[in-house]
Amino acid sequence: MNVEEKKENQIPLVDLQAQYRSIREEIDAAIRGVLDRAGFVGGEPVRRFEARFAAFCEAKFAVGVGNGTDALFLALRALGVGRGDEVVVPAFTFIATSEAVTATGARPVFADVQRDTANLDPEAFSAAITPRTKAVIPVHLYGRPANMNRIQEVAERHGIAVVEDAAQAHGARYDGRRVGSIGTMACFSFYPGKNLGAYGDAGAVVSNDEGLAKKVRMLRDHGRTEKYLHEMEGYNSRLDTLQAAILDVKLRHLEEWNIKREQAAARYRDLLADMEGVRMLSPAAAGEHVYHLFVVCVKNRDQVLRGLADQGIAAGVHYPIPLHLQPAYARFGHKAGEFPASEQLASEVLSLPMYPELEIVQQERVVDALRESCG
Ligand SMILES: *Cc1c(COP(=O)(O)O)cnc(C)c1O
């Protein structure tokens, strides 16, 4: 095989080039429109995307910000979370979830997830509550909504705000409602590889609470209400105009892309049914899970990763070390064994190639390679 053929045969984890090819004209026109008008921060494209994204989430307000981590940070700041407060976060997630808490001066308190969904265990959340707990951040990990009914119920009983980390779940539904419209506030990332991805960094905070949305709007732009009138000190974390114009184009395709992800996931489930040595996470009802990632659990992960790589298949591990065992959090003194489900998932999870353009022949190759390397 020559180099070109070899590249042809690779199956990536995500394929952003294939996506761009499918919407090139629309994207190029949107970018040119912004360049022609030469307004690069704020303006109509940002307002339009915010309105459309709020509507998509079936929520009242969306505020565009610089990235998903800032979305979480600004949401917590708007809620008044700060020094002396605690915020419960799952021990098994991307570190941005807890970084946002620390950035406010508050302390992230880890709680275990459920082994079959990889989402926050509501009972573990309940057990982690103290008089200092101000908020909880359920993460809709891999695109599957967390158990929001039970989490909301516990949070309400204790007067705790619920901030959804929906960075991986644009368009997912829970009990018929779109994620982003369920908690007190919800935070989205538009990092390029997410289900709705910009061509750079971007994020948004979504809420039905007008006061909180207004607060985030101020905080993201130097605390101002007029050009040089500052109600408070804020930050510079705005959604830039080019990204808003790009996201507005892509939002029109998101529903269709999510359906294709779900179809690809259903095909994986069929192909993997009864495969020895592979455990799938529990499925969700139709329309609920938007499969940002398709994750399976295997015991011999290093061997499987090598086997897939040998066949030109890119797999990922999201995430190999749970937060409580990260060197960054050594100061909390956690020990291995404290959060068994998080630890088991961290040692077994494997993300298979997943994107809307993924074809069945590619999936068959992935599954064949998996079968070979699992045995
Ligand atoms: C991507 C991601 C974030 C952070 O988003 P950025 O835009 O990269 O800052 C936060 N939480 C989760 C679960 C994510 O996957």
mmCIF file of C-alpha atoms in Angstrom, residues 3-362:
data_model
loop_
_atom_site.group_PDB
_atom_site.id
_atom_site.type_symbol
_atom_site.label_atom_id
_atom_site.label_comp_id
_atom_site.label_asym_id
_atom_site.label_seq_id
_atom_site.Cartn_x
_atom_site.Cartn_y
_atom_site.Cartn_z
ATOM 1 C CA VAL A 3 0.938 6.428 1.480
ATOM 2 C CA GLU A 4 -2.195 7.733 -0.279
ATOM 3 C CA GLU A 5 -3.941 4.372 -0.177
ATOM 4 C CA LYS A 6 -3.023 3.988 3.421
ATOM 5 C CA LYS A 7 -4.577 7.357 4.264
ATOM 6 C CA GLU A 8 -7.706 6.433 2.305
ATOM 7 C CA ASN A 9 -8.058 3.399 4.481
ATOM 8 C CA GLN A 10 -7.830 5.201 7.792
ATOM 9 C CA ILE A 11 -10.989 5.589 9.824
ATOM 10 C CA PRO A 12 -10.765 8.706 11.983
ATOM 11 C CA LEU A 13 -12.487 9.249 15.323
ATOM 12 C CA VAL A 14 -14.281 12.288 13.864
ATOM 13 C CA ASP A 15 -14.218 13.569 10.282
ATOM 14 C CA LEU A 16 -14.522 17.347 10.167
ATOM 15 C CA GLN A 17 -13.274 17.480 6.575
ATOM 16 C CA ALA A 18 -16.176 15.331 5.362
ATOM 17 C CA GLN A 19 -18.584 17.629 7.192
ATOM 18 C CA TYR A 20 -17.087 20.777 5.674
ATOM 19 C CA ARG A 21 -17.246 19.258 2.174
ATOM 20 C CA SER A 22 -20.985 18.714 2.638
ATOM 21 C CA ILE A 23 -21.750 22.370 3.551
ATOM 22 C CA ARG A 24 -18.866 24.236 1.908
ATOM 23 C CA GLU A 25 -20.945 26.744 -0.118
ATOM 24 C CA GLU A 26 -23.123 27.783 2.812
ATOM 25 C CA ILE A 27 -20.144 28.149 5.141
ATOM 26 C CA ASP A 28 -18.022 30.076 2.650
ATOM 27 C CA ALA A 29 -20.898 32.489 1.967
ATOM 28 C CA ALA A 30 -21.442 33.081 5.680
ATOM 29 C CA ILE A 31 -17.753 33.776 6.266
ATOM 30 C CA ARG A 32 -17.601 36.127 3.273
ATOM 31 C CA GLY A 33 -20.655 37.963 4.603
ATOM 32 C CA VAL A 34 -18.890 38.720 7.873
ATOM 33 C CA LEU A 35 -15.674 39.765 6.105
ATOM 34 C CA ASP A 36 -17.618 42.067 3.770
ATOM 35 C CA ARG A 37 -19.337 43.812 6.672
ATOM 36 C CA ALA A 38 -16.084 43.851 8.693
ATOM 37 C CA GLY A 39 -17.830 43.587 12.070
ATOM 38 C CA PHE A 40 -15.908 40.961 14.013
ATOM 39 C CA VAL A 41 -17.166 41.205 17.582
ATOM 40 C CA GLY A 42 -20.862 41.130 18.443
ATOM 41 C CA GLY A 43 -23.434 42.405 15.970
ATOM 42 C CA GLU A 44 -26.371 40.866 14.181
ATOM 43 C CA PRO A 45 -24.862 37.425 13.442
ATOM 44 C CA VAL A 46 -24.231 36.891 17.167
ATOM 45 C CA ARG A 47 -27.724 38.032 18.171
ATOM 46 C CA ARG A 48 -29.304 35.897 15.458
ATOM 47 C CA PHE A 49 -27.394 32.778 16.451
ATOM 48 C CA GLU A 50 -28.185 33.335 20.137
ATOM 49 C CA ALA A 51 -31.915 33.595 19.362
ATOM 50 C CA ARG A 52 -31.863 30.507 17.140
ATOM 51 C CA PHE A 53 -29.836 28.446 19.565
ATOM 52 C CA ALA A 54 -32.166 29.361 22.447
ATOM 53 C CA ALA A 55 -35.133 28.288 20.297
ATOM 54 C CA PHE A 56 -33.333 25.060 19.383
ATOM 55 C CA CYS A 57 -32.869 24.321 23.103
ATOM 56 C CA GLU A 58 -36.528 25.235 23.719
ATOM 57 C CA ALA A 59 -35.265 27.782 26.233
ATOM 58 C CA LYS A 60 -35.798 31.533 26.505
ATOM 59 C CA PHE A 61 -32.233 32.882 26.474
ATOM 60 C CA ALA A 62 -28.841 31.960 25.061
ATOM 61 C CA VAL A 63 -25.708 34.023 25.616
ATOM 62 C CA GLY A 64 -22.711 33.343 23.373
ATOM 63 C CA VAL A 65 -19.343 33.203 25.139
ATOM 64 C CA GLY A 66 -15.725 32.395 24.310
ATOM 65 C CA ASN A 67 -15.777 28.637 24.991
ATOM 66 C CA GLY A 68 -17.512 25.929 27.032
ATOM 67 C CA THR A 69 -15.226 26.257 30.038
ATOM 68 C CA ASP A 70 -16.020 29.968 30.268
ATOM 69 C CA ALA A 71 -19.716 29.149 29.866
ATOM 70 C CA LEU A 72 -19.531 27.038 33.034
ATOM 71 C CA PHE A 73 -17.440 29.624 34.884
ATOM 72 C CA LEU A 74 -19.707 32.549 33.943
ATOM 73 C CA ALA A 75 -22.859 30.581 34.816
ATOM 74 C CA LEU A 76 -21.460 29.833 38.281
ATOM 75 C CA ARG A 77 -20.373 33.476 38.712
ATOM 76 C CA ALA A 78 -23.852 34.657 37.715
ATOM 77 C CA LEU A 79 -25.270 32.378 40.419
ATOM 78 C CA GLY A 80 -22.953 34.039 42.938
ATOM 79 C CA VAL A 81 -20.844 30.927 43.533
ATOM 80 C CA GLY A 82 -17.455 31.804 45.026
ATOM 81 C CA ARG A 83 -15.011 31.347 47.890
ATOM 82 C CA GLY A 84 -16.308 29.148 50.718
ATOM 83 C CA ASP A 85 -18.885 27.445 48.483
ATOM 84 C CA GLU A 86 -18.947 23.873 47.237
ATOM 85 C CA VAL A 87 -20.147 22.573 43.886
ATOM 86 C CA VAL A 88 -20.807 18.864 43.309
ATOM 87 C CA VAL A 89 -19.378 17.490 40.040
ATOM 88 C CA PRO A 90 -19.057 13.936 38.731
ATOM 89 C CA ALA A 91 -15.647 12.333 39.307
ATOM 90 C CA PHE A 92 -15.770 11.037 35.731
ATOM 91 C CA THR A 93 -15.836 13.921 33.223
ATOM 92 C CA PHE A 94 -13.515 16.274 31.351
ATOM 93 C CA ILE A 95 -11.578 18.513 33.735
ATOM 94 C CA ALA A 96 -13.246 21.705 32.411
ATOM 95 C CA THR A 97 -16.287 20.852 34.569
ATOM 96 C CA SER A 98 -14.288 21.183 37.794
ATOM 97 C CA GLU A 99 -11.839 23.848 36.552
ATOM 98 C CA ALA A 100 -14.768 26.237 36.198
ATOM 99 C CA VAL A 101 -15.664 25.661 39.843
ATOM 100 C CA THR A 102 -12.124 26.268 41.098
ATOM 101 C CA ALA A 103 -11.870 29.417 38.958
ATOM 102 C CA THR A 104 -14.738 30.976 40.959
ATOM 103 C CA GLY A 105 -12.889 30.301 44.239
ATOM 104 C CA ALA A 106 -15.336 27.548 45.195
ATOM 105 C CA ARG A 107 -14.361 23.936 45.798
ATOM 106 C CA PRO A 108 -15.338 21.105 43.452
ATOM 107 C CA VAL A 109 -16.703 18.126 45.415
ATOM 108 C CA PHE A 110 -16.559 14.893 43.460
ATOM 109 C CA ALA A 111 -19.334 12.302 43.398
ATOM 110 C CA ASP A 112 -19.399 8.932 41.670
ATOM 111 C CA VAL A 113 -21.196 8.153 38.414
ATOM 112 C CA GLN A 114 -23.380 5.205 37.429
ATOM 113 C CA ARG A 115 -21.550 2.285 35.905
ATOM 114 C CA ASP A 116 -24.134 1.676 33.160
ATOM 115 C CA THR A 117 -24.611 5.284 31.970
ATOM 116 C CA ALA A 118 -21.359 7.021 33.024
ATOM 117 C CA ASN A 119 -23.523 9.888 34.324
ATOM 118 C CA LEU A 120 -23.712 11.412 37.801
ATOM 119 C CA ASP A 121 -25.302 9.059 40.326
ATOM 120 C CA PRO A 122 -28.117 11.091 41.962
ATOM 121 C CA GLU A 123 -27.671 9.217 45.245
ATOM 122 C CA ALA A 124 -23.938 9.992 45.279
ATOM 123 C CA PHE A 125 -24.807 13.651 44.626
ATOM 124 C CA SER A 126 -27.266 13.591 47.492
ATOM 125 C CA ALA A 127 -24.648 12.094 49.826
ATOM 126 C CA ALA A 128 -22.066 14.759 48.838
ATOM 127 C CA ILE A 129 -24.278 17.693 49.878
ATOM 128 C CA THR A 130 -23.121 19.835 52.819
ATOM 129 C CA PRO A 131 -24.394 23.196 54.136
ATOM 130 C CA ARG A 132 -21.835 24.826 51.783
ATOM 131 C CA THR A 133 -23.176 23.222 48.589
ATOM 132 C CA LYS A 134 -24.411 25.949 46.219
ATOM 133 C CA ALA A 135 -24.671 24.101 42.925
ATOM 134 C CA VAL A 136 -24.397 20.746 41.174
ATOM 135 C CA ILE A 137 -23.108 20.226 37.621
ATOM 136 C CA PRO A 138 -24.612 17.109 36.030
ATOM 137 C CA VAL A 139 -22.718 16.332 32.807
ATOM 138 C CA HIS A 140 -24.643 14.806 29.900
ATOM 139 C CA LEU A 141 -21.622 12.663 29.135
ATOM 140 C CA TYR A 142 -21.121 11.335 25.599
ATOM 141 C CA GLY A 143 -24.454 12.944 24.592
ATOM 142 C CA ARG A 144 -26.689 10.995 26.970
ATOM 143 C CA PRO A 145 -28.683 13.121 29.417
ATOM 144 C CA ALA A 146 -28.028 12.632 33.117
ATOM 145 C CA ASN A 147 -30.866 11.494 35.403
ATOM 146 C CA MET A 148 -32.288 15.010 35.650
ATOM 147 C CA ASN A 149 -35.589 14.209 37.400
ATOM 148 C CA ARG A 150 -33.904 12.760 40.438
ATOM 149 C CA ILE A 151 -31.061 15.312 40.422
ATOM 150 C CA GLN A 152 -33.528 18.229 40.216
ATOM 151 C CA GLU A 153 -35.622 16.740 42.992
ATOM 152 C CA VAL A 154 -32.638 16.451 45.352
ATOM 153 C CA ALA A 155 -31.325 19.902 44.350
ATOM 154 C CA GLU A 156 -34.703 21.558 44.915
ATOM 155 C CA ARG A 157 -35.072 19.997 48.343
ATOM 156 C CA HIS A 158 -31.727 21.530 49.363
ATOM 157 C CA GLY A 159 -32.055 24.842 47.491
ATOM 158 C CA ILE A 160 -29.123 23.990 45.189
ATOM 159 C CA ALA A 161 -28.786 25.386 41.644
ATOM 160 C CA VAL A 162 -28.473 22.886 38.790
ATOM 161 C CA VAL A 163 -25.996 23.855 36.051
ATOM 162 C CA GLU A 164 -26.143 21.402 33.160
ATOM 163 C CA ASP A 165 -22.833 20.678 31.444
ATOM 164 C CA ALA A 166 -24.313 20.062 27.998
ATOM 165 C CA ALA A 167 -20.983 20.431 26.159
ATOM 166 C CA GLN A 168 -21.451 16.980 24.599
ATOM 167 C CA ALA A 169 -25.223 16.931 24.232
ATOM 168 C CA HIS A 170 -26.552 19.617 21.841
ATOM 169 C CA GLY A 171 -30.058 18.505 20.905
ATOM 170 C CA ALA A 172 -30.409 15.601 23.337
ATOM 171 C CA ARG A 173 -33.760 15.204 25.065
ATOM 172 C CA TYR A 174 -34.660 14.055 28.537
ATOM 173 C CA ASP A 175 -38.267 13.150 29.259
ATOM 174 C CA GLY A 176 -39.262 15.010 26.094
ATOM 175 C CA ARG A 177 -37.400 18.204 26.996
ATOM 176 C CA ARG A 178 -34.267 19.450 25.324
ATOM 177 C CA VAL A 179 -31.154 19.537 27.483
ATOM 178 C CA GLY A 180 -30.347 23.152 28.174
ATOM 179 C CA SER A 181 -33.935 23.921 29.184
ATOM 180 C CA ILE A 182 -34.071 21.701 32.263
ATOM 181 C CA GLY A 183 -31.640 23.007 34.902
ATOM 182 C CA THR A 184 -31.265 26.510 36.330
ATOM 183 C CA MET A 185 -28.717 27.179 33.593
ATOM 184 C CA ALA A 186 -26.981 25.066 30.958
ATOM 185 C CA CYS A 187 -23.574 25.366 29.372
ATOM 186 C CA PHE A 188 -22.548 24.402 25.856
ATOM 187 C CA SER A 189 -19.188 24.130 24.127
ATOM 188 C CA PHE A 190 -18.847 24.618 20.376
ATOM 189 C CA TYR A 191 -15.308 23.238 20.273
ATOM 190 C CA PRO A 192 -14.780 21.996 16.675
ATOM 191 C CA GLY A 193 -15.298 18.287 17.419
ATOM 192 C CA LYS A 194 -18.548 18.705 19.385
ATOM 193 C CA ASN A 195 -21.919 17.818 17.802
ATOM 194 C CA LEU A 196 -22.302 21.519 16.987
ATOM 195 C CA GLY A 197 -18.761 22.753 16.452
ATOM 196 C CA ALA A 198 -17.337 26.138 15.464
ATOM 197 C CA TYR A 199 -14.126 26.644 13.471
ATOM 198 C CA GLY A 200 -12.297 27.658 16.623
ATOM 199 C CA ASP A 201 -13.365 28.071 20.249
ATOM 200 C CA ALA A 202 -16.909 29.098 21.194
ATOM 201 C CA GLY A 203 -19.566 28.381 23.806
ATOM 202 C CA ALA A 204 -22.940 29.468 25.181
ATOM 203 C CA VAL A 205 -24.922 29.707 28.398
ATOM 204 C CA VAL A 206 -28.634 28.910 28.105
ATOM 205 C CA SER A 207 -31.319 29.696 30.671
ATOM 206 C CA ASN A 208 -35.000 30.425 31.149
ATOM 207 C CA ASP A 209 -34.129 32.931 33.874
ATOM 208 C CA GLU A 210 -33.918 36.436 32.445
ATOM 209 C CA GLY A 211 -31.969 37.840 35.387
ATOM 210 C CA LEU A 212 -29.278 35.157 35.167
ATOM 211 C CA ALA A 213 -29.010 35.498 31.386
ATOM 212 C CA LYS A 214 -28.570 39.253 31.783
ATOM 213 C CA LYS A 215 -25.873 38.727 34.378
ATOM 214 C CA VAL A 216 -23.932 36.377 32.072
ATOM 215 C CA ARG A 217 -24.343 38.905 29.230
ATOM 216 C CA MET A 218 -22.733 41.557 31.430
ATOM 217 C CA LEU A 219 -19.989 39.310 32.804
ATOM 218 C CA ARG A 220 -18.863 38.148 29.361
ATOM 219 C CA ASP A 221 -18.317 41.748 28.261
ATOM 220 C CA HIS A 222 -16.499 43.667 31.008
ATOM 221 C CA GLY A 223 -19.576 43.993 33.216
ATOM 222 C CA ARG A 224 -20.982 46.682 31.002
ATOM 223 C CA THR A 225 -24.544 47.746 30.362
ATOM 224 C CA GLU A 226 -23.534 50.618 28.061
ATOM 225 C CA LYS A 227 -20.321 51.167 26.144
ATOM 226 C CA TYR A 228 -18.453 52.721 29.082
ATOM 227 C CA LEU A 229 -20.844 52.084 31.948
ATOM 228 C CA HIS A 230 -19.660 49.123 34.051
ATOM 229 C CA GLU A 231 -22.074 47.774 36.662
ATOM 230 C CA MET A 232 -19.318 45.449 37.835
ATOM 231 C CA GLU A 233 -15.988 44.096 36.713
ATOM 232 C CA GLY A 234 -16.421 41.316 34.223
ATOM 233 C CA TYR A 235 -14.351 39.409 31.689
ATOM 234 C CA ASN A 236 -13.698 39.337 27.990
ATOM 235 C CA SER A 237 -15.359 36.127 26.874
ATOM 236 C CA ARG A 238 -17.489 36.968 23.865
ATOM 237 C CA LEU A 239 -18.610 34.717 21.033
ATOM 238 C CA ASP A 240 -16.930 36.185 17.964
ATOM 239 C CA THR A 241 -18.922 37.117 14.901
ATOM 240 C CA LEU A 242 -17.265 34.733 12.445
ATOM 241 C CA GLN A 243 -17.927 31.791 14.741
ATOM 242 C CA ALA A 244 -21.547 32.891 15.255
ATOM 243 C CA ALA A 245 -22.096 33.038 11.484
ATOM 244 C CA ILE A 246 -20.539 29.574 11.051
ATOM 245 C CA LEU A 247 -22.555 28.115 13.934
ATOM 246 C CA ASP A 248 -25.745 29.585 12.496
ATOM 247 C CA VAL A 249 -25.181 27.649 9.261
ATOM 248 C CA LYS A 250 -24.311 24.439 11.091
ATOM 249 C CA LEU A 251 -27.277 24.707 13.467
ATOM 250 C CA ARG A 252 -29.572 24.236 10.449
ATOM 251 C CA HIS A 253 -28.025 20.778 9.942
ATOM 252 C CA LEU A 254 -27.686 19.688 13.543
ATOM 253 C CA GLU A 255 -30.945 17.798 13.865
ATOM 254 C CA GLU A 256 -30.182 15.748 10.755
ATOM 255 C CA TRP A 257 -26.598 15.112 11.913
ATOM 256 C CA ASN A 258 -27.817 13.936 15.316
ATOM 257 C CA ILE A 259 -30.256 11.517 13.644
ATOM 258 C CA LYS A 260 -27.375 10.114 11.581
ATOM 259 C CA ARG A 261 -25.294 9.689 14.733
ATOM 260 C CA GLU A 262 -28.159 7.813 16.358
ATOM 261 C CA GLN A 263 -28.505 5.575 13.292
ATOM 262 C CA ALA A 264 -24.775 4.848 13.351
ATOM 263 C CA ALA A 265 -25.051 4.030 17.052
ATOM 264 C CA ALA A 266 -27.936 1.619 16.366
ATOM 265 C CA ARG A 267 -25.793 -0.114 13.726
ATOM 266 C CA TYR A 268 -22.905 -0.425 16.197
ATOM 267 C CA ARG A 269 -25.304 -1.913 18.745
ATOM 268 C CA ASP A 270 -26.462 -4.537 16.230
ATOM 269 C CA LEU A 271 -22.944 -5.363 15.108
ATOM 270 C CA LEU A 272 -21.649 -5.589 18.663
ATOM 271 C CA ALA A 273 -24.552 -7.507 20.182
ATOM 272 C CA ASP A 274 -23.283 -10.559 22.059
ATOM 273 C CA MET A 275 -19.637 -9.801 21.345
ATOM 274 C CA GLU A 276 -17.531 -11.458 23.993
ATOM 275 C CA GLY A 277 -15.465 -9.035 26.066
ATOM 276 C CA VAL A 278 -17.290 -5.846 25.022
ATOM 277 C CA ARG A 279 -19.760 -4.108 27.342
ATOM 278 C CA MET A 280 -21.958 -1.364 25.891
ATOM 279 C CA LEU A 281 -23.363 1.422 28.046
ATOM 280 C CA SER A 282 -27.114 1.293 28.493
ATOM 281 C CA PRO A 283 -29.087 2.817 25.611
ATOM 282 C CA ALA A 284 -31.521 5.725 25.975
ATOM 283 C CA ALA A 285 -34.970 6.108 24.413
ATOM 284 C CA ALA A 286 -35.097 7.307 20.787
ATOM 285 C CA GLY A 287 -34.144 10.963 20.389
ATOM 286 C CA GLU A 288 -32.620 11.229 23.813
ATOM 287 C CA HIS A 289 -28.976 10.284 23.244
ATOM 288 C CA VAL A 290 -27.133 12.322 20.592
ATOM 289 C CA TYR A 291 -23.994 10.158 20.617
ATOM 290 C CA HIS A 292 -21.254 12.748 20.734
ATOM 291 C CA LEU A 293 -19.182 9.624 21.338
ATOM 292 C CA PHE A 294 -19.952 5.928 21.009
ATOM 293 C CA VAL A 295 -18.267 4.329 23.989
ATOM 294 C CA VAL A 296 -17.776 0.674 24.871
ATOM 295 C CA CYS A 297 -15.993 -0.922 27.822
ATOM 296 C CA VAL A 298 -13.253 -3.497 27.374
ATOM 297 C CA LYS A 299 -11.004 -5.119 29.960
ATOM 298 C CA ASN A 300 -7.862 -5.314 27.818
ATOM 299 C CA ARG A 301 -7.959 -1.756 26.485
ATOM 300 C CA ASP A 302 -4.287 -1.266 25.621
ATOM 301 C CA GLN A 303 -4.275 -4.409 23.524
ATOM 302 C CA VAL A 304 -7.526 -3.388 21.784
ATOM 303 C CA LEU A 305 -6.229 0.120 21.056
ATOM 304 C CA ARG A 306 -3.106 -1.371 19.471
ATOM 305 C CA GLY A 307 -5.197 -3.800 17.428
ATOM 306 C CA LEU A 308 -7.418 -1.004 16.108
ATOM 307 C CA ALA A 309 -4.434 1.243 15.348
ATOM 308 C CA ASP A 310 -2.838 -1.588 13.331
ATOM 309 C CA GLN A 311 -5.952 -1.617 11.127
ATOM 310 C CA GLY A 312 -5.854 2.167 10.623
ATOM 311 C CA ILE A 313 -8.723 2.830 13.029
ATOM 312 C CA ALA A 314 -8.513 5.775 15.404
ATOM 313 C CA ALA A 315 -10.138 5.146 18.767
ATOM 314 C CA GLY A 316 -10.105 7.412 21.810
ATOM 315 C CA VAL A 317 -10.257 7.181 25.575
ATOM 316 C CA HIS A 318 -12.628 9.617 27.280
ATOM 317 C CA TYR A 319 -11.280 9.706 29.960
ATOM 318 C CA PRO A 320 -8.391 7.593 31.251
ATOM 319 C CA ILE A 321 -8.034 9.127 34.740
ATOM 320 C CA PRO A 322 -10.991 10.136 36.935
ATOM 321 C CA LEU A 323 -10.783 13.660 38.348
ATOM 322 C CA HIS A 324 -10.292 12.654 41.985
ATOM 323 C CA LEU A 325 -7.062 10.833 41.032
ATOM 324 C CA GLN A 326 -5.652 13.631 38.836
ATOM 325 C CA PRO A 327 -2.385 15.187 40.063
ATOM 326 C CA ALA A 328 -4.132 18.579 39.775
ATOM 327 C CA TYR A 329 -6.414 17.558 42.659
ATOM 328 C CA ALA A 330 -3.842 15.829 44.886
ATOM 329 C CA ARG A 331 -4.550 18.549 47.474
ATOM 330 C CA PHE A 332 -7.958 16.966 48.202
ATOM 331 C CA GLY A 333 -6.250 13.737 49.320
ATOM 332 C CA HIS A 334 -8.526 11.298 47.477
ATOM 333 C CA LYS A 335 -7.552 7.630 47.307
ATOM 334 C CA ALA A 336 -8.085 4.953 44.676
ATOM 335 C CA GLY A 337 -11.216 2.994 45.543
ATOM 336 C CA GLU A 338 -13.287 6.006 46.634
ATOM 337 C CA PHE A 339 -15.351 6.228 43.431
ATOM 338 C CA PRO A 340 -15.413 2.663 42.060
ATOM 339 C CA ALA A 341 -17.673 3.235 39.031
ATOM 340 C CA SER A 342 -15.615 6.230 37.868
ATOM 341 C CA GLU A 343 -12.403 4.266 38.317
ATOM 342 C CA GLN A 344 -13.697 1.205 36.488
ATOM 343 C CA LEU A 345 -14.987 3.292 33.571
ATOM 344 C CA ALA A 346 -11.693 5.199 33.372
ATOM 345 C CA SER A 347 -9.806 1.924 32.980
ATOM 346 C CA GLU A 348 -12.221 0.353 30.454
ATOM 347 C CA VAL A 349 -13.819 3.006 28.218
ATOM 348 C CA LEU A 350 -13.007 3.102 24.540
ATOM 349 C CA SER A 351 -14.536 5.587 22.069
ATOM 350 C CA LEU A 352 -15.121 4.150 18.601
ATOM 351 C CA PRO A 353 -15.208 6.331 15.456
ATOM 352 C CA MET A 354 -18.469 8.327 15.502
ATOM 353 C CA TYR A 355 -19.614 11.102 13.172
ATOM 354 C CA PRO A 356 -22.693 11.662 10.993
ATOM 355 C CA GLU A 357 -20.886 10.716 7.754
ATOM 356 C CA LEU A 358 -19.671 7.369 9.159
ATOM 357 C CA GLU A 359 -20.593 4.572 6.740
ATOM 358 C CA ILE A 360 -21.736 1.054 7.495
ATOM 359 C CA VAL A 361 -18.749 -0.507 5.713
ATOM 360 C CA GLN A 362 -16.460 1.508 7.964
#
